[in-house]
PDB file of C-alpha atoms in Angstrom:
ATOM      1  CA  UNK E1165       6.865   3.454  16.223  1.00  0.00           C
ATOM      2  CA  UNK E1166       5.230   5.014  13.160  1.00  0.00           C
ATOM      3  CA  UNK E1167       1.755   5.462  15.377  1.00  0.00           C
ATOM      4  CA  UNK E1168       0.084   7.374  12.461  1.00  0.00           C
ATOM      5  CA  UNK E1169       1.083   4.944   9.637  1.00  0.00           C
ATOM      6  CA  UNK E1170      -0.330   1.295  12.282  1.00  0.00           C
ATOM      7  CA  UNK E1171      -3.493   3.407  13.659  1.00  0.00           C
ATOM      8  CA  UNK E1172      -6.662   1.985  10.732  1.00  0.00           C
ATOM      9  CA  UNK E1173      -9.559   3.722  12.131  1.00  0.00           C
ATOM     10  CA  UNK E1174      -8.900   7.088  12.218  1.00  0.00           C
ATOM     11  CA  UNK E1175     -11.809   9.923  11.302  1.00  0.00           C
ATOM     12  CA  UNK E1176     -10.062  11.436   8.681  1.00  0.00           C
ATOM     13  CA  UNK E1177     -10.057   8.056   6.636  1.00  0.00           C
ATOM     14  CA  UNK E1178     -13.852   7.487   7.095  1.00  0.00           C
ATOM     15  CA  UNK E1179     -13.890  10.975   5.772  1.00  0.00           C
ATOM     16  CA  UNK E1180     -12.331  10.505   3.015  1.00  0.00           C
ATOM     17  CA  UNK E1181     -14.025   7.401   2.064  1.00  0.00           C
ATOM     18  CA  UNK E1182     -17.324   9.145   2.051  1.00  0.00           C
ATOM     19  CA  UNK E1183     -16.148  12.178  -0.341  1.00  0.00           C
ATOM     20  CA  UNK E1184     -14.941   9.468  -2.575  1.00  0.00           C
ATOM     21  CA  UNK E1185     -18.477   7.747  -2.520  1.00  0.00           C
ATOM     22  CA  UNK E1186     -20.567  10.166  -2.608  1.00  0.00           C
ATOM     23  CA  UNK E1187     -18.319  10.885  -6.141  1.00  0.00           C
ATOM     24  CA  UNK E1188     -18.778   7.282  -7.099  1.00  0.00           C
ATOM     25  CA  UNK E1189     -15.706   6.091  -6.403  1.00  0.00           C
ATOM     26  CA  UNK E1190     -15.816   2.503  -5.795  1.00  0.00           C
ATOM     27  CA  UNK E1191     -14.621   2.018  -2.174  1.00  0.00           C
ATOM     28  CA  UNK E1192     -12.931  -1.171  -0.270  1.00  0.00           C
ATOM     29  CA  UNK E1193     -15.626  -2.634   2.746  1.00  0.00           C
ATOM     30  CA  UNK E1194     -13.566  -2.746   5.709  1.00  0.00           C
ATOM     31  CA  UNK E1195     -12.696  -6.051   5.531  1.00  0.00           C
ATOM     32  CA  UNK E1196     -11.077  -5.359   2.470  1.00  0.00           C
ATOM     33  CA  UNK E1197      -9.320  -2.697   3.592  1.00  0.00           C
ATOM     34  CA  UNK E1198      -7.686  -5.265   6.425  1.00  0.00           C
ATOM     35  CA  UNK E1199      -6.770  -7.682   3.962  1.00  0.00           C
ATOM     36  CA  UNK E1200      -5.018  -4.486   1.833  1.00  0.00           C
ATOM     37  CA  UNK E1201      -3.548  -2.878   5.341  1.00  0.00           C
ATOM     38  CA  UNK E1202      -2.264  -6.846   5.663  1.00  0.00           C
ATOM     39  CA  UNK E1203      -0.551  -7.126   2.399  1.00  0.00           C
ATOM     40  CA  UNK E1204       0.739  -3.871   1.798  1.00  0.00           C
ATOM     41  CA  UNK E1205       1.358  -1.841   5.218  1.00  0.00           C
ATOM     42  CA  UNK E1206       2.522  -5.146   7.298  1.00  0.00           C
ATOM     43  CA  UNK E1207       5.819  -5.402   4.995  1.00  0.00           C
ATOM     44  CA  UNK E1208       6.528  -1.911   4.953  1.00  0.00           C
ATOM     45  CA  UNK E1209       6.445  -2.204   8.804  1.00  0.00           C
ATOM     46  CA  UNK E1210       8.343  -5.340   8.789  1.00  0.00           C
ATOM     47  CA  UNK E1211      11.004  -3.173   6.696  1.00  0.00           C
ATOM     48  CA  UNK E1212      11.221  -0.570   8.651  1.00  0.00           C
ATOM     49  CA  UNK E1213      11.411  -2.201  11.809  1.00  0.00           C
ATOM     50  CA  UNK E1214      14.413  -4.462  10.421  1.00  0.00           C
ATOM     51  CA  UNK E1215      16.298  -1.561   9.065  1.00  0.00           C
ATOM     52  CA  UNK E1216      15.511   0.581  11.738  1.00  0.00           C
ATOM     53  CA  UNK E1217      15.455  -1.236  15.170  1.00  0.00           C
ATOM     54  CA  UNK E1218      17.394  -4.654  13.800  1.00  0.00           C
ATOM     55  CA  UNK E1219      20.040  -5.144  16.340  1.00  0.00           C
ATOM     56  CA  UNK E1220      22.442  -7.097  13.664  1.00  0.00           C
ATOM     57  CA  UNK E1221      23.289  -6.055  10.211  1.00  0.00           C
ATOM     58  CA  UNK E1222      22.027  -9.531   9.190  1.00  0.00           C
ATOM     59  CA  UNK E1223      18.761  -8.487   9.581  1.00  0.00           C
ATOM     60  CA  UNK E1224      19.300  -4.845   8.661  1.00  0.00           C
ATOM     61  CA  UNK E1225      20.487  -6.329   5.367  1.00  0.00           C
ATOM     62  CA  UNK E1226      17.703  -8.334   5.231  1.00  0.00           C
ATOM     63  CA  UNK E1227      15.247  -5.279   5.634  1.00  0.00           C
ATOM     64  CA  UNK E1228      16.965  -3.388   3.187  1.00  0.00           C
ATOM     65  CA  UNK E1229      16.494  -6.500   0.660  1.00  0.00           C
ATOM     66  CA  UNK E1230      12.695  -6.581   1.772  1.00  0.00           C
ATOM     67  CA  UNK E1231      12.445  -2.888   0.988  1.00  0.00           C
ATOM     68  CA  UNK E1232      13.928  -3.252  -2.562  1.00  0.00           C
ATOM     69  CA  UNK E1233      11.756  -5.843  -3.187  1.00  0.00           C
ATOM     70  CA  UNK E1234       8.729  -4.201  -2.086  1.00  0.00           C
ATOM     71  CA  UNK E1235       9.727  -1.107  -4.037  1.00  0.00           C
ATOM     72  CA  UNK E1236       9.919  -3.660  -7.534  1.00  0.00           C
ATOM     73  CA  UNK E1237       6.679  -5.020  -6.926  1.00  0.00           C
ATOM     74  CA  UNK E1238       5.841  -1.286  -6.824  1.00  0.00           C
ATOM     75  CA  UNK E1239       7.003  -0.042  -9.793  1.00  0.00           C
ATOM     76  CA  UNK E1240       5.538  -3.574 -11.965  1.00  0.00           C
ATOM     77  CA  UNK E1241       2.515  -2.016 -10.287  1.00  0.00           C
ATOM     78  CA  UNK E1242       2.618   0.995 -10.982  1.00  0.00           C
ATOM     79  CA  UNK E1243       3.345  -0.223 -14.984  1.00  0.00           C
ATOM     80  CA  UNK E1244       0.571  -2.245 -14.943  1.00  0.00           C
ATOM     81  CA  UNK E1245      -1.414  -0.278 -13.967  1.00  0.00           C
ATOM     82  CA  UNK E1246      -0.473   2.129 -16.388  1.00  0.00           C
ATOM     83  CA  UNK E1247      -0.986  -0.092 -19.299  1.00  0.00           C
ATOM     84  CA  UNK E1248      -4.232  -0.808 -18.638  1.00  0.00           C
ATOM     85  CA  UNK E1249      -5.171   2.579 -18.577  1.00  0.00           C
ATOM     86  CA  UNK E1250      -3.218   2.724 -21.885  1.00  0.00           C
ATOM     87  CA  UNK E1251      -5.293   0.117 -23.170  1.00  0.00           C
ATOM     88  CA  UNK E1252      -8.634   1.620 -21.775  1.00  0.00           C
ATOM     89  CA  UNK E1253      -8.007   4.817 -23.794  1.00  0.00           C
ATOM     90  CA  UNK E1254      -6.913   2.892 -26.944  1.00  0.00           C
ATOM     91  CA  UNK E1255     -10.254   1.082 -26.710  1.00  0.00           C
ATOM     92  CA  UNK E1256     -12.633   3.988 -25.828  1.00  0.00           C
ATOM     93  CA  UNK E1257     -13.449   2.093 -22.563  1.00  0.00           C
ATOM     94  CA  UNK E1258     -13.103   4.143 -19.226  1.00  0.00           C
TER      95      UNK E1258
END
């Protein structure tokens, strides 16, 4: 079930995590990266797995309301994010 989404320590992630420091990019230490896998993957799997292999529509419905929720707390995200960027360039800060 999703294999490539659960598996953390695969090569081309340690890859990528070099490129990005050897650019500068500040990267998560592995623990960090569990807590983030914890906190964002875990309820996307939770999701899936009640939408997908949820036996009753009670808890279909009830991964379909964990799914819009997650995808909210996305998008206020995503905003945020956005306006502090906004507010970065307004200030001449990067």
């Amino acid at each position: 079930f999703c294999g490539a989404i659960t598996y953390i320590g695969n090569g081309p992630n340690f890859m990528v995590k070099s490129v990005a420091e050897s650019d500068g990019v500040p990267m998560p230490s592995f623990g960090r990266y569990i807590g983030y896998a914890f906190t964002l993957l875990v309820p996307v799997l939770a999701a899936m797995a009640m939408i997908f292999v949820g036996e009753s529509w009670l808890v279909r419905g009830l991964g379909i309301a964990l799914a819009l929720g997650l995808a909210f707390l996305s998008l206020v995200r995503i905003r945020r994010a956005g306006l502090d960027e906004a507010v970065a360039d307004f200030s001449g800060n990067e």
